[in-house]
C-alpha positions as a Markdown table, in Angstrom:
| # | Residue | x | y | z |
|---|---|---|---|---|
| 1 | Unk | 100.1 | -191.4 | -26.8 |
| 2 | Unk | 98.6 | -193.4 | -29.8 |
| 3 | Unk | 98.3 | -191.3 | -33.0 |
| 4 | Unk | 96.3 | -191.9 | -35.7 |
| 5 | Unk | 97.4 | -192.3 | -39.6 |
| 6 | Unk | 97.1 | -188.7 | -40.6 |
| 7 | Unk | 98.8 | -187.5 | -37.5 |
| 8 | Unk | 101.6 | -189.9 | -38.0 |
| 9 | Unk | 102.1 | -188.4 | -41.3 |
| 10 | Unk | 102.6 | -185.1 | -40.1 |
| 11 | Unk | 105.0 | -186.2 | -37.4 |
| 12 | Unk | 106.9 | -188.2 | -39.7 |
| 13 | Unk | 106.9 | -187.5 | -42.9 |
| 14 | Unk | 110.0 | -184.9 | -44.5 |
| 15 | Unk | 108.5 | -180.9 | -44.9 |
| 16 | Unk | 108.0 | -180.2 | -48.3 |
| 17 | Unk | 106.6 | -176.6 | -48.5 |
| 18 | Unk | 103.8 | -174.7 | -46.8 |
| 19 | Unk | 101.6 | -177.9 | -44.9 |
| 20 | Unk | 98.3 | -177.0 | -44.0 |
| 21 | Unk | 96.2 | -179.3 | -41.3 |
| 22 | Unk | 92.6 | -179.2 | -40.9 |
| 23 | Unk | 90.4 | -180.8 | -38.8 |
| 24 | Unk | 87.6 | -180.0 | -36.2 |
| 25 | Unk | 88.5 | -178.8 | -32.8 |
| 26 | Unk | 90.1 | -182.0 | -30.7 |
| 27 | Unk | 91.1 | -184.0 | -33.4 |
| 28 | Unk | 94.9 | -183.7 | -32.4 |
| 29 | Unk | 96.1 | -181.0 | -35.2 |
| 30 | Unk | 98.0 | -178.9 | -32.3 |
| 31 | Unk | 99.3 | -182.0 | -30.8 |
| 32 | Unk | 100.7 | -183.4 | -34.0 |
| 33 | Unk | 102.2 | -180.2 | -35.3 |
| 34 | Unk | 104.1 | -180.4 | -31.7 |
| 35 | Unk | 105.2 | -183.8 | -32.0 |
| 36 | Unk | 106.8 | -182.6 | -35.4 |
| 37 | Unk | 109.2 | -179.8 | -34.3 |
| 38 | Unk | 111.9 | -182.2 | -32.4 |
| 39 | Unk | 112.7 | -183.5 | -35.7 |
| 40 | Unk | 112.5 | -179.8 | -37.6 |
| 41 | Unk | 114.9 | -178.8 | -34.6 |
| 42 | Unk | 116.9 | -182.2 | -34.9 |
| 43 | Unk | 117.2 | -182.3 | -39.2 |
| 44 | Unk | 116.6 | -178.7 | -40.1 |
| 45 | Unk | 118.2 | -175.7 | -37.5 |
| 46 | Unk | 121.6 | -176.6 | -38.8 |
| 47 | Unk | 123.4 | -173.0 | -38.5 |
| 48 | Unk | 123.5 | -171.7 | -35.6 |
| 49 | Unk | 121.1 | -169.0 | -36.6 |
| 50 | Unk | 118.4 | -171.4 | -37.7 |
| 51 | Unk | 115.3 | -171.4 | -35.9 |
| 52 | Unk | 111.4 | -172.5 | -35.4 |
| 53 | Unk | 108.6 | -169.9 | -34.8 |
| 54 | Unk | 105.5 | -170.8 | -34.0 |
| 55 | Unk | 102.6 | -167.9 | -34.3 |
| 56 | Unk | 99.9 | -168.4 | -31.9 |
| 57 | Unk | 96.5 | -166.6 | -32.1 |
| 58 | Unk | 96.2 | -165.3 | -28.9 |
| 59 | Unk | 98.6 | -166.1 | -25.4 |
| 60 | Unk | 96.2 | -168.3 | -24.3 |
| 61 | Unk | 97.4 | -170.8 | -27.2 |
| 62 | Unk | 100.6 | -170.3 | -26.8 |
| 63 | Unk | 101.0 | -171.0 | -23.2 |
| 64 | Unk | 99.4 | -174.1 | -24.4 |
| 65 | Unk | 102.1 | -175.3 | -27.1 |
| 66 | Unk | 104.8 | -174.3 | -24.5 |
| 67 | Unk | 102.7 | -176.4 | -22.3 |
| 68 | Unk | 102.3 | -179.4 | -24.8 |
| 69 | Unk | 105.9 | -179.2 | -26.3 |
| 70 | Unk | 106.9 | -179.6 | -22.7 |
| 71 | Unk | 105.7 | -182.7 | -21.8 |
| 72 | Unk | 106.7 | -184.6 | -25.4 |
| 73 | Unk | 110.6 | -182.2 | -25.0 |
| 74 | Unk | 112.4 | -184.9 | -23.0 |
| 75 | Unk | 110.6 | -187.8 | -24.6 |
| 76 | Unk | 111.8 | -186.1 | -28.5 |
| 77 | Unk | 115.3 | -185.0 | -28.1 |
| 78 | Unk | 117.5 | -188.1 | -29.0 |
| 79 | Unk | 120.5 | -187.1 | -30.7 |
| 80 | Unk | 121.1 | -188.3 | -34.0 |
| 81 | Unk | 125.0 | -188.7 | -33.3 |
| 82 | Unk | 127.9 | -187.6 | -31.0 |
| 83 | Unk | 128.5 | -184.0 | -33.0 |
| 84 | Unk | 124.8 | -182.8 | -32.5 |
| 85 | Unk | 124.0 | -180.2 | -30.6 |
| 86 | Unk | 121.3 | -179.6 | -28.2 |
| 87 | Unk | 118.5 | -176.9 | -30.3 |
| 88 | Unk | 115.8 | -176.9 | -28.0 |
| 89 | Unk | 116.8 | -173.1 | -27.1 |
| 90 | Unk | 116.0 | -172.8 | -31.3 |
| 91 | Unk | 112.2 | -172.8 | -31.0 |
| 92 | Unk | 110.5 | -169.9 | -30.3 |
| 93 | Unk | 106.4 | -169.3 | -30.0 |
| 94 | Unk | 105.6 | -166.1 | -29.8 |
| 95 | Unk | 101.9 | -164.5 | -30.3 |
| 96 | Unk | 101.0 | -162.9 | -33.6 |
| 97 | Unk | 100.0 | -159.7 | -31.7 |
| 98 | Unk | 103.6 | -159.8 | -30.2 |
| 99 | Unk | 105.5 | -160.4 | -33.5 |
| 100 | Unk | 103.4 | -157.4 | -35.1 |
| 101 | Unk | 104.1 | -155.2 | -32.5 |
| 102 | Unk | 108.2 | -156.2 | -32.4 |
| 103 | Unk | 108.4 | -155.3 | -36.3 |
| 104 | Unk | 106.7 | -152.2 | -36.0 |
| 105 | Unk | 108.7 | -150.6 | -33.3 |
| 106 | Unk | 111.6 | -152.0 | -35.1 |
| 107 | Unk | 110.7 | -150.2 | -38.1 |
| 108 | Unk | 109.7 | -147.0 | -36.5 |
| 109 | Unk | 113.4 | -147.1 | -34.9 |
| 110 | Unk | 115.0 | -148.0 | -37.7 |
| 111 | Unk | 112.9 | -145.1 | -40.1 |
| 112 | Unk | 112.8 | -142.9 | -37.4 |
| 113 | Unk | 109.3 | -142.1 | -37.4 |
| 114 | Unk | 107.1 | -141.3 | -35.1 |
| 115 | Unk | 103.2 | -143.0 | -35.2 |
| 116 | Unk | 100.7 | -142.4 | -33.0 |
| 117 | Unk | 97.3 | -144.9 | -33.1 |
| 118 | Unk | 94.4 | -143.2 | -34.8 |
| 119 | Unk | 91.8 | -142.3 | -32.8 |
| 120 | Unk | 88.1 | -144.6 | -33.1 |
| 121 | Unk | 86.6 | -141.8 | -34.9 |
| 122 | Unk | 89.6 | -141.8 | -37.6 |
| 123 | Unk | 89.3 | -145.4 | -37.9 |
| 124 | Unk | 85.4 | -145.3 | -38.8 |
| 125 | Unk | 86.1 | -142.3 | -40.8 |
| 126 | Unk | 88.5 | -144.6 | -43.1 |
| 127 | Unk | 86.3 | -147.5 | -43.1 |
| 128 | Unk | 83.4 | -145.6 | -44.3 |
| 129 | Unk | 85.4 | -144.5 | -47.0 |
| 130 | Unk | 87.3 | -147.8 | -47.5 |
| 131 | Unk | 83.1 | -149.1 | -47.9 |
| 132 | Unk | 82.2 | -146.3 | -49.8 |
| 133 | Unk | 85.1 | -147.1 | -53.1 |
| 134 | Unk | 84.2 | -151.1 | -52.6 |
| 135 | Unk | 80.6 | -150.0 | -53.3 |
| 136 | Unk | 81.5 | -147.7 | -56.3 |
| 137 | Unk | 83.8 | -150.9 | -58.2 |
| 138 | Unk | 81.4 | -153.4 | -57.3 |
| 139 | Unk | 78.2 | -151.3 | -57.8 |
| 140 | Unk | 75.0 | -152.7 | -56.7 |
| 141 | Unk | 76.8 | -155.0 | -53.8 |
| 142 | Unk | 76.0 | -154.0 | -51.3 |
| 143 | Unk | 78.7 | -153.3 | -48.2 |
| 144 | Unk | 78.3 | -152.0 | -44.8 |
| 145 | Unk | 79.9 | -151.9 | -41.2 |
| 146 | Unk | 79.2 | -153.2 | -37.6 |
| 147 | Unk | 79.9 | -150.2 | -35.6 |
| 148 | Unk | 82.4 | -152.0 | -32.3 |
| 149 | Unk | 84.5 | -150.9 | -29.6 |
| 150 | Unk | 87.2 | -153.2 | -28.4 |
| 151 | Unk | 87.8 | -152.5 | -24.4 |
């Protein structure tokens, strides 16, 4: 696969902080950002703790990283010397839904409380009012709600 310059720069060059790419749907972000973690898993999971997560919007994107990193995994993994191990088990993508969900129960369990979803009409109850105080600070703004259901 041929890359272009920007690409290329985000496959090669050291992290250095938060990196954010942008670029219109199809211009090879995803694929890039792929190509990079070999060398995050190679350079950077040194303990044996050390890992990559990758947050995906929805599981439709993440079956397609997992499908992506697939195909470039045995190309990637060269080791660096004889003493290296193998980290491909070190990279984990998991869906933002999915990670929410894992660190709530986990801090129910670990609070020992007990939640319980609020019901629609508890929800619009509390957005009204969330509107209502946005619309008092702000004055003549005005705010409003598109009444939804998700099913």
């Amino acid at each position: 696969m041929e890359f272009g310059k920007k690409q290329k720069k985000i496959i090669n060059n050291k992290p250095n902080g938060h990196l954010l790419i942008k670029g219109p749907k199809g211009s090879g972000k995803t694929t890039a950002f792929i190509h990079k973690i070999p060398s995050l898993l190679n350079n950077y999971c040194i303990s044996k703790d050390d890992k990559i997560l990758v947050a995906a919007c929805n599981e439709e994107y993440s079956d397609y990283f997992y499908s992506v990193y697939r195909n470039i995994e045995g190309e990637k993994y060269h080791q660096n010397s004889f003493f290296d191990e193998d980290n491909s088990d070190k990279l984990e993508i998991r869906t933002i839904d999915s990670l929410v969900s894992y660190y709530l129960n986990k801090y129910v369990k670990n609070n020992n409380i007990n939640l319980t979803l609020a019901s629609f009409e508890e929800c619009e109850a509390e957005l009204k009012d969330a509107i209502r105080i946005v619309s008092k600070r702000y004055g003549k703004k005005k705010a409003g709600y598109i009444k939804f259901r998700l099913y």
